mmCIF file with all atom_site columns, C-alpha atoms in Angstrom:
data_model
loop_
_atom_site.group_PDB
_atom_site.id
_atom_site.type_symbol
_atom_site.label_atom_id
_atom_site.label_alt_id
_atom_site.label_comp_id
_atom_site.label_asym_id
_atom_site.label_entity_id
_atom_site.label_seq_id
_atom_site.pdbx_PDB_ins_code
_atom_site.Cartn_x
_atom_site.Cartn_y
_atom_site.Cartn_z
_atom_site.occupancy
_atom_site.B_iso_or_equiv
_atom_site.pdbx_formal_charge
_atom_site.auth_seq_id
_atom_site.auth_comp_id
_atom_site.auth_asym_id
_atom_site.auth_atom_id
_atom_site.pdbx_PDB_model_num
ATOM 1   C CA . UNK A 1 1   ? 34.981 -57.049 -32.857 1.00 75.00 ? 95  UNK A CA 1
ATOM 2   C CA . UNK A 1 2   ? 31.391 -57.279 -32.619 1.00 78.00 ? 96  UNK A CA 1
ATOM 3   C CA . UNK A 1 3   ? 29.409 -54.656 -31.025 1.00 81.00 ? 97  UNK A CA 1
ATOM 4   C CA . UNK A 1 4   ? 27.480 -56.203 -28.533 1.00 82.00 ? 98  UNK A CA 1
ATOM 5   C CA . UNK A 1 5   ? 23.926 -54.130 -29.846 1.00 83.00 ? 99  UNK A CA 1
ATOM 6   C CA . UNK A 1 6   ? 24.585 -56.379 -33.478 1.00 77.00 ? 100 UNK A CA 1
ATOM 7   C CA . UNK A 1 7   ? 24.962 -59.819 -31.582 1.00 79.00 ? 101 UNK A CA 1
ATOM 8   C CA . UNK A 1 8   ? 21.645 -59.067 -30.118 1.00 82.00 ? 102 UNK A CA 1
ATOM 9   C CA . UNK A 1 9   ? 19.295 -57.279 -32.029 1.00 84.00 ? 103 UNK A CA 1
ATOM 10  C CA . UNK A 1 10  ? 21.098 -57.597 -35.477 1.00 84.00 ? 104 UNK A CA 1
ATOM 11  C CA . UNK A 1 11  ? 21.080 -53.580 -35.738 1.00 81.00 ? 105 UNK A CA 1
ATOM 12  C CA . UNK A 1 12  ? 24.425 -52.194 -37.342 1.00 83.00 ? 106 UNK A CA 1
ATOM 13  C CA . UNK A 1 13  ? 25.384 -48.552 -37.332 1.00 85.00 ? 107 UNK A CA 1
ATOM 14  C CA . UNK A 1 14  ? 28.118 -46.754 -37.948 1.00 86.00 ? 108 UNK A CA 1
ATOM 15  C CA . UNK A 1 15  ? 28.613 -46.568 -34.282 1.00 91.00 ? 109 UNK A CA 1
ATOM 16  C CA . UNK A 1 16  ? 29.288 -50.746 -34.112 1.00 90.00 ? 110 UNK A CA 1
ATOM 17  C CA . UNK A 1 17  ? 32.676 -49.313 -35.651 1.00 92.00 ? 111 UNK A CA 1
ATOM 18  C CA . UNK A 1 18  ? 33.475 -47.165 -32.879 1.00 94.00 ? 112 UNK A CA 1
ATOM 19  C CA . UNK A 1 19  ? 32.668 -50.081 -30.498 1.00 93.00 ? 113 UNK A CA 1
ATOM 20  C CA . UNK A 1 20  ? 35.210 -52.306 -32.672 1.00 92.00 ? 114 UNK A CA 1
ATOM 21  C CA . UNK A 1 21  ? 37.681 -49.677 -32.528 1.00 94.00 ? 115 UNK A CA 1
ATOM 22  C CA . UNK A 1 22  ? 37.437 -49.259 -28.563 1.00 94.00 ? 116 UNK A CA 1
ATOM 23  C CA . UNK A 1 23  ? 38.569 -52.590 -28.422 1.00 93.00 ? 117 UNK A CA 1
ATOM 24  C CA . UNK A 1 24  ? 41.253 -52.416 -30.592 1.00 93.00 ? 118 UNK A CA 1
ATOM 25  C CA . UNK A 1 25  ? 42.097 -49.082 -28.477 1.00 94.00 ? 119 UNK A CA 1
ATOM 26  C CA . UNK A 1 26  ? 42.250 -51.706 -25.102 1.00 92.00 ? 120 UNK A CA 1
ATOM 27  C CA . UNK A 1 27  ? 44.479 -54.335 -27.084 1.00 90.00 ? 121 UNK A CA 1
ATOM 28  C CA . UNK A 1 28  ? 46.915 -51.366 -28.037 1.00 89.00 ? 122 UNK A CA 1
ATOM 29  C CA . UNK A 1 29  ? 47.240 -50.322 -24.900 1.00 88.00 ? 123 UNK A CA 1
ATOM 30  C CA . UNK A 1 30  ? 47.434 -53.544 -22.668 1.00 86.00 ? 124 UNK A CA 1
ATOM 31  C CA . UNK A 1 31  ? 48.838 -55.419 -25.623 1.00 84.00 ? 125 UNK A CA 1
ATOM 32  C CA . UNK A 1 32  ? 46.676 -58.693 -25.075 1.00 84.00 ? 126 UNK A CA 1
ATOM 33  C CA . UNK A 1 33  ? 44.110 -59.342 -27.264 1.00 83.00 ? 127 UNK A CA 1
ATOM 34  C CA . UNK A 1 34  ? 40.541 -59.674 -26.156 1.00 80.00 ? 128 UNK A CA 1
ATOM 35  C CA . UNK A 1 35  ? 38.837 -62.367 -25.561 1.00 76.00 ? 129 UNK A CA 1
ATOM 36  C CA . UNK A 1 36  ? 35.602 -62.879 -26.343 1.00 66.00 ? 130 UNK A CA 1
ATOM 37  C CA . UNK A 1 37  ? 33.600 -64.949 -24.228 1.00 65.00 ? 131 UNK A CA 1
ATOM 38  C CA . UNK A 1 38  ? 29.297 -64.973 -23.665 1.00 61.00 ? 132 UNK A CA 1
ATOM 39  C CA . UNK A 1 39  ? 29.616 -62.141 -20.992 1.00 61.00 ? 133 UNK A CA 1
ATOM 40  C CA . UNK A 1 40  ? 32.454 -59.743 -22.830 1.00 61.00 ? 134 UNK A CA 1
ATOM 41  C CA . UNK A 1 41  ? 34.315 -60.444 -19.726 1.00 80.00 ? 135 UNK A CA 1
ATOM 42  C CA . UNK A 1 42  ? 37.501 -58.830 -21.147 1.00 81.00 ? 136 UNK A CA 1
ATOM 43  C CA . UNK A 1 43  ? 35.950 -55.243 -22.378 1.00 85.00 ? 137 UNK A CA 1
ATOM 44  C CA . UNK A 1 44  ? 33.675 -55.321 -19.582 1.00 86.00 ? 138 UNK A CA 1
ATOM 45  C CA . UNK A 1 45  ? 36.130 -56.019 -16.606 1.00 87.00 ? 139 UNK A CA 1
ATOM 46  C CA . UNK A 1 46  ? 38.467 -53.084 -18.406 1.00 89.00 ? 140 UNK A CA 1
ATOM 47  C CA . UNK A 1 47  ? 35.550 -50.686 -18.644 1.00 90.00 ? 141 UNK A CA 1
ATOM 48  C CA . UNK A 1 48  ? 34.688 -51.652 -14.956 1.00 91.00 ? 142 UNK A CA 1
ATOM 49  C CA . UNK A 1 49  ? 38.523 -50.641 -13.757 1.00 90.00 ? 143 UNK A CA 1
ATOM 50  C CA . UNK A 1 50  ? 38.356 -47.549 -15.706 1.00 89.00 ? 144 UNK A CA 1
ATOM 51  C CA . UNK A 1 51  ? 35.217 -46.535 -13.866 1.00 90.00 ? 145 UNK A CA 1
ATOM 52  C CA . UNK A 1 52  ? 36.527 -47.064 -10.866 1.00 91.00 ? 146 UNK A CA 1
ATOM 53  C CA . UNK A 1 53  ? 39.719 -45.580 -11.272 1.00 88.00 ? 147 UNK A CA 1
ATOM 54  C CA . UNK A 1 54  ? 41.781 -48.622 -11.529 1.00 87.00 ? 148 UNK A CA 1
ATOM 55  C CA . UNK A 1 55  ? 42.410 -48.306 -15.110 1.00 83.00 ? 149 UNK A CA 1
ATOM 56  C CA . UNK A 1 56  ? 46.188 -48.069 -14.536 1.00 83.00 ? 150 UNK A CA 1
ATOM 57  C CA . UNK A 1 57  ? 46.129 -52.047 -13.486 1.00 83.00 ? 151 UNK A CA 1
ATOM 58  C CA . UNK A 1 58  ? 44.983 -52.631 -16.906 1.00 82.00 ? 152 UNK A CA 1
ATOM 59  C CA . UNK A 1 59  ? 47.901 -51.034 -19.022 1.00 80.00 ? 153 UNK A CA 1
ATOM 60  C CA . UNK A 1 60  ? 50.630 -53.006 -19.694 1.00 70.00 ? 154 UNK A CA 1
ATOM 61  C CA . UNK A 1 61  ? 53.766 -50.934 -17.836 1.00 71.00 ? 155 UNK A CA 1
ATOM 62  C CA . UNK A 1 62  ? 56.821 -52.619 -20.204 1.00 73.00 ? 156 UNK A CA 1
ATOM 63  C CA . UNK A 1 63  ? 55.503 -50.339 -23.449 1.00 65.00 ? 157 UNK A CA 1
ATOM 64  C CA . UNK A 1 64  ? 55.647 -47.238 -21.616 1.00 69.00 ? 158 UNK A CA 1
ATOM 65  C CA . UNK A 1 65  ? 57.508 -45.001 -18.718 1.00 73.00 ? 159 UNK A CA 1
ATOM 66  C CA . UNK A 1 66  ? 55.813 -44.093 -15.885 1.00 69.00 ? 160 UNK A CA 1
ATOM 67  C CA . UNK A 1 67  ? 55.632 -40.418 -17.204 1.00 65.00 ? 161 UNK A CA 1
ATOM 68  C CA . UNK A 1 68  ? 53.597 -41.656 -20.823 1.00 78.00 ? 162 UNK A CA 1
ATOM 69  C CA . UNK A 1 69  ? 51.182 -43.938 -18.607 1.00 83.00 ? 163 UNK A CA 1
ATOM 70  C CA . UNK A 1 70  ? 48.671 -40.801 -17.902 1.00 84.00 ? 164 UNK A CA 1
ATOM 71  C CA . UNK A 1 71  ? 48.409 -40.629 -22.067 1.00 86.00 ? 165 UNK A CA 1
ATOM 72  C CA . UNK A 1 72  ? 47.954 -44.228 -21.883 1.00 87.00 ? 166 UNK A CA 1
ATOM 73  C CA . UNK A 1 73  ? 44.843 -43.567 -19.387 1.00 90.00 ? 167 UNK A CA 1
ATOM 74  C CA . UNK A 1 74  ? 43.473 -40.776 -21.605 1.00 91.00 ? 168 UNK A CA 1
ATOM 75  C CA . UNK A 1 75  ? 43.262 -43.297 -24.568 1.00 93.00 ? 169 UNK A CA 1
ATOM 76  C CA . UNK A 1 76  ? 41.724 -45.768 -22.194 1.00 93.00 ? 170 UNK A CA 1
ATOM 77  C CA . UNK A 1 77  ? 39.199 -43.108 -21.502 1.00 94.00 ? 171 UNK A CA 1
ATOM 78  C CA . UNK A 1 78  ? 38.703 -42.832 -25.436 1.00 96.00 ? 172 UNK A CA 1
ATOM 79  C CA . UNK A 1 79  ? 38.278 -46.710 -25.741 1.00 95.00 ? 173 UNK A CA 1
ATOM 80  C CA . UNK A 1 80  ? 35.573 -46.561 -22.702 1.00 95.00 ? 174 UNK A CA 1
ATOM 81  C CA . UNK A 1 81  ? 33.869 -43.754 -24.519 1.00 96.00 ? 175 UNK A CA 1
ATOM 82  C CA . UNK A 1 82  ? 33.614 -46.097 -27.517 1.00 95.00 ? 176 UNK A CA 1
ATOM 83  C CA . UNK A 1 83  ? 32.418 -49.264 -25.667 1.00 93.00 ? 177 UNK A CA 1
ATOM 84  C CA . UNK A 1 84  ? 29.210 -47.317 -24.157 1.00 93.00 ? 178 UNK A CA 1
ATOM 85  C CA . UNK A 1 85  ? 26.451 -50.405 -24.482 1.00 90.00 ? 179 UNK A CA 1
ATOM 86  C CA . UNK A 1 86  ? 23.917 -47.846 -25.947 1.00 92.00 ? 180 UNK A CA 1
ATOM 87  C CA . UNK A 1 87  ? 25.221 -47.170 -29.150 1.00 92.00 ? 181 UNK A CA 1
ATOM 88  C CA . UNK A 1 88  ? 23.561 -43.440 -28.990 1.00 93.00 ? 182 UNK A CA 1
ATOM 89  C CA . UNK A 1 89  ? 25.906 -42.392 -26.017 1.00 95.00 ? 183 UNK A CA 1
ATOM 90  C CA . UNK A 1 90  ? 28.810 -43.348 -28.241 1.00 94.00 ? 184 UNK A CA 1
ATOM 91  C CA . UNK A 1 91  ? 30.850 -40.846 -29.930 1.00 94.00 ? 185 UNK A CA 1
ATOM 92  C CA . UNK A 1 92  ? 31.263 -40.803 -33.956 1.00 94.00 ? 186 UNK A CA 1
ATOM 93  C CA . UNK A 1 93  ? 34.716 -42.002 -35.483 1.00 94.00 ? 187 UNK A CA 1
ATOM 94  C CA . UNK A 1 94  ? 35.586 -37.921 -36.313 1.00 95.00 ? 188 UNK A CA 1
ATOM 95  C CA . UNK A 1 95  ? 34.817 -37.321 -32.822 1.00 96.00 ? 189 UNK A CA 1
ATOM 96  C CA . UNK A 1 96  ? 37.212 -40.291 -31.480 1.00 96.00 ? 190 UNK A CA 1
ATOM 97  C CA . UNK A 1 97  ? 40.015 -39.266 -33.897 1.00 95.00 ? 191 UNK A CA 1
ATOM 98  C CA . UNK A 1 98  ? 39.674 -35.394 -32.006 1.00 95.00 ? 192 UNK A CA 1
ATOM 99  C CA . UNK A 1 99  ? 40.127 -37.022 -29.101 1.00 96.00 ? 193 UNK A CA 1
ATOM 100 C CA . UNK A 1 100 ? 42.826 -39.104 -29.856 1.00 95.00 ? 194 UNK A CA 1
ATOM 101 C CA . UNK A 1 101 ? 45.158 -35.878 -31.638 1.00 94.00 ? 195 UNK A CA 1
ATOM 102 C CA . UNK A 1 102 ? 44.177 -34.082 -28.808 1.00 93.00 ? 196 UNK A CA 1
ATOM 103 C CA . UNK A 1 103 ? 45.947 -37.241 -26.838 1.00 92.00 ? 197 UNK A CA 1
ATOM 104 C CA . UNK A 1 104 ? 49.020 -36.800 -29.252 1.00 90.00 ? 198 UNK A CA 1
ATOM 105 C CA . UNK A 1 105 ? 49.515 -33.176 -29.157 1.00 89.00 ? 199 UNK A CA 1
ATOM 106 C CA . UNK A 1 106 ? 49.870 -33.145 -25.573 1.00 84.00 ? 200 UNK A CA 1
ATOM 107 C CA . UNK A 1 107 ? 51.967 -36.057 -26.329 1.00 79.00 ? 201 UNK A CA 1
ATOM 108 C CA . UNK A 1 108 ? 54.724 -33.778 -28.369 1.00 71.00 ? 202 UNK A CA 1
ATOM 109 C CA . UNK A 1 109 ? 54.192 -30.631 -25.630 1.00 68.00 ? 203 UNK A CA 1
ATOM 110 C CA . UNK A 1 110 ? 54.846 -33.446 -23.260 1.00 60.00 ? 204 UNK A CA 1
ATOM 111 C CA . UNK A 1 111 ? 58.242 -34.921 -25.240 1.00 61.00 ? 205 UNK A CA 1
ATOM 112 C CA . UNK A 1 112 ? 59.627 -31.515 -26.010 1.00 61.00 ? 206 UNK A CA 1
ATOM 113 C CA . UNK A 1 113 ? 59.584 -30.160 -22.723 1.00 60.00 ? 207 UNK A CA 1
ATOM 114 C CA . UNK A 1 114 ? 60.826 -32.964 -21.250 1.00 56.00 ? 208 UNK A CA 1
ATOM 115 C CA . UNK A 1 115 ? 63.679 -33.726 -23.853 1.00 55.00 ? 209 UNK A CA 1
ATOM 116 C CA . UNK A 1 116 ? 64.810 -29.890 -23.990 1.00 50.00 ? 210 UNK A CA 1
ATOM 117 C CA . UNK A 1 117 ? 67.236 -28.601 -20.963 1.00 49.00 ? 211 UNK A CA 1
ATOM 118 C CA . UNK A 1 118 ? 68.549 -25.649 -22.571 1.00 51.00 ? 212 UNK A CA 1
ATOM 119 C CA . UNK A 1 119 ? 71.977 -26.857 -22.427 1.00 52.00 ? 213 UNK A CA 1
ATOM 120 C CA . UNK A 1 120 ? 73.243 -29.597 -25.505 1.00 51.00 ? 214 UNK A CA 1
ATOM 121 C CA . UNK A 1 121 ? 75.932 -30.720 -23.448 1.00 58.00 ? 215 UNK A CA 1
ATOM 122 C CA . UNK A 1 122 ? 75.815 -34.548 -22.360 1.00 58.00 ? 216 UNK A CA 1
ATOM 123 C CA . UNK A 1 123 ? 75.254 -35.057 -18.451 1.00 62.00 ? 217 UNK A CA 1
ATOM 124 C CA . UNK A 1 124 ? 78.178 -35.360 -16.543 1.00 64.00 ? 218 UNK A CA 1
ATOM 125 C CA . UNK A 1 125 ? 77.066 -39.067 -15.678 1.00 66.00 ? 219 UNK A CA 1
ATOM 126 C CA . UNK A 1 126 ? 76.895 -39.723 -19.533 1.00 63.00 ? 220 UNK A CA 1
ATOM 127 C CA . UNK A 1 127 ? 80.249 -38.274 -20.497 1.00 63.00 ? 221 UNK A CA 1
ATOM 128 C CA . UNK A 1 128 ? 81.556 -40.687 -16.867 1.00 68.00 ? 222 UNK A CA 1
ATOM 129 C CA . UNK A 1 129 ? 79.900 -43.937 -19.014 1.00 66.00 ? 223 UNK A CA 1
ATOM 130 C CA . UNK A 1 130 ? 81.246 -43.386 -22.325 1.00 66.00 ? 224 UNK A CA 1
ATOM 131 C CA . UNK A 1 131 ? 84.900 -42.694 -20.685 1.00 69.00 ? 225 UNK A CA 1
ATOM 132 C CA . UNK A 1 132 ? 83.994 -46.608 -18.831 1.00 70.00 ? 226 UNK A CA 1
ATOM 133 C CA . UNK A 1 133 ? 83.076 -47.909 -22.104 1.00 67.00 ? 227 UNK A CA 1
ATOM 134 C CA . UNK A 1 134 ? 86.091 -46.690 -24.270 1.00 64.00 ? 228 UNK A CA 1
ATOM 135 C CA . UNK A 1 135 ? 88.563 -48.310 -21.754 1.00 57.00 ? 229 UNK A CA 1
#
């Protein structure tokens, strides 16, 4: 993906990267590709929602529980952060992969306390289905 400061002025830096990479961030996390049209409609209509705290309508709900969607929104954050039209207010790739393990450690503190109850045993509603299932 292009960074928008290249298609105009024909100026590439290390920071049209991170402008590519917030778009790939926004396909990942809506799972439909961008399209590209004169105005950047696609990036600029996500970047919009984000802004306005309507980023949520953006991300696509069947890749994720209700519970992951907040990571989801953090990366969006990340992929706005990237797609800043003045290529100086725009991160550097080592500061966008921080952000992003920050994103996935708080992913796995998220996962283990929500996977660990103290107790191995299987819920009584589990034990109920597999008894249905064996007869």
């Amino acid at each position: 993906y292009i960074d928008p400061v290249y298609m105009e002025q024909g100026i590439v830096t290390q920071k049209s990267d991170v402008y590519g990479f917030g778009v790939v961030l926004i396909e990942l996390i809506t799972r439909r590709p961008a399209t590209y049209d004169a105005e950047r409609s696609y990036v600029a209509n996500f970047v919009e929602a984000f802004v306005e705290k309507r980023g949520r309508s953006f991300i696509d709900n069947d890749i994720t529980s209700e519970a992951d969607i907040n990571l989801l929104e953090m990366v969006g954050g990340v992929a706005v952060d990237c797609l800043k039209p003045n290529p100086e207010e725009r991160q550097d790739m080592k500061q966008v992969e921080h952000r992003l393990l920050e994103i996935v450690a708080q992913s796995e503190d998220y996962s283990q306390k929500r996977n660990f109850q103290g107790d191995l045993s299987p819920a009584p509603d589990d034990v109920a289905f597999l008894k249905a299932l064996g007869e």
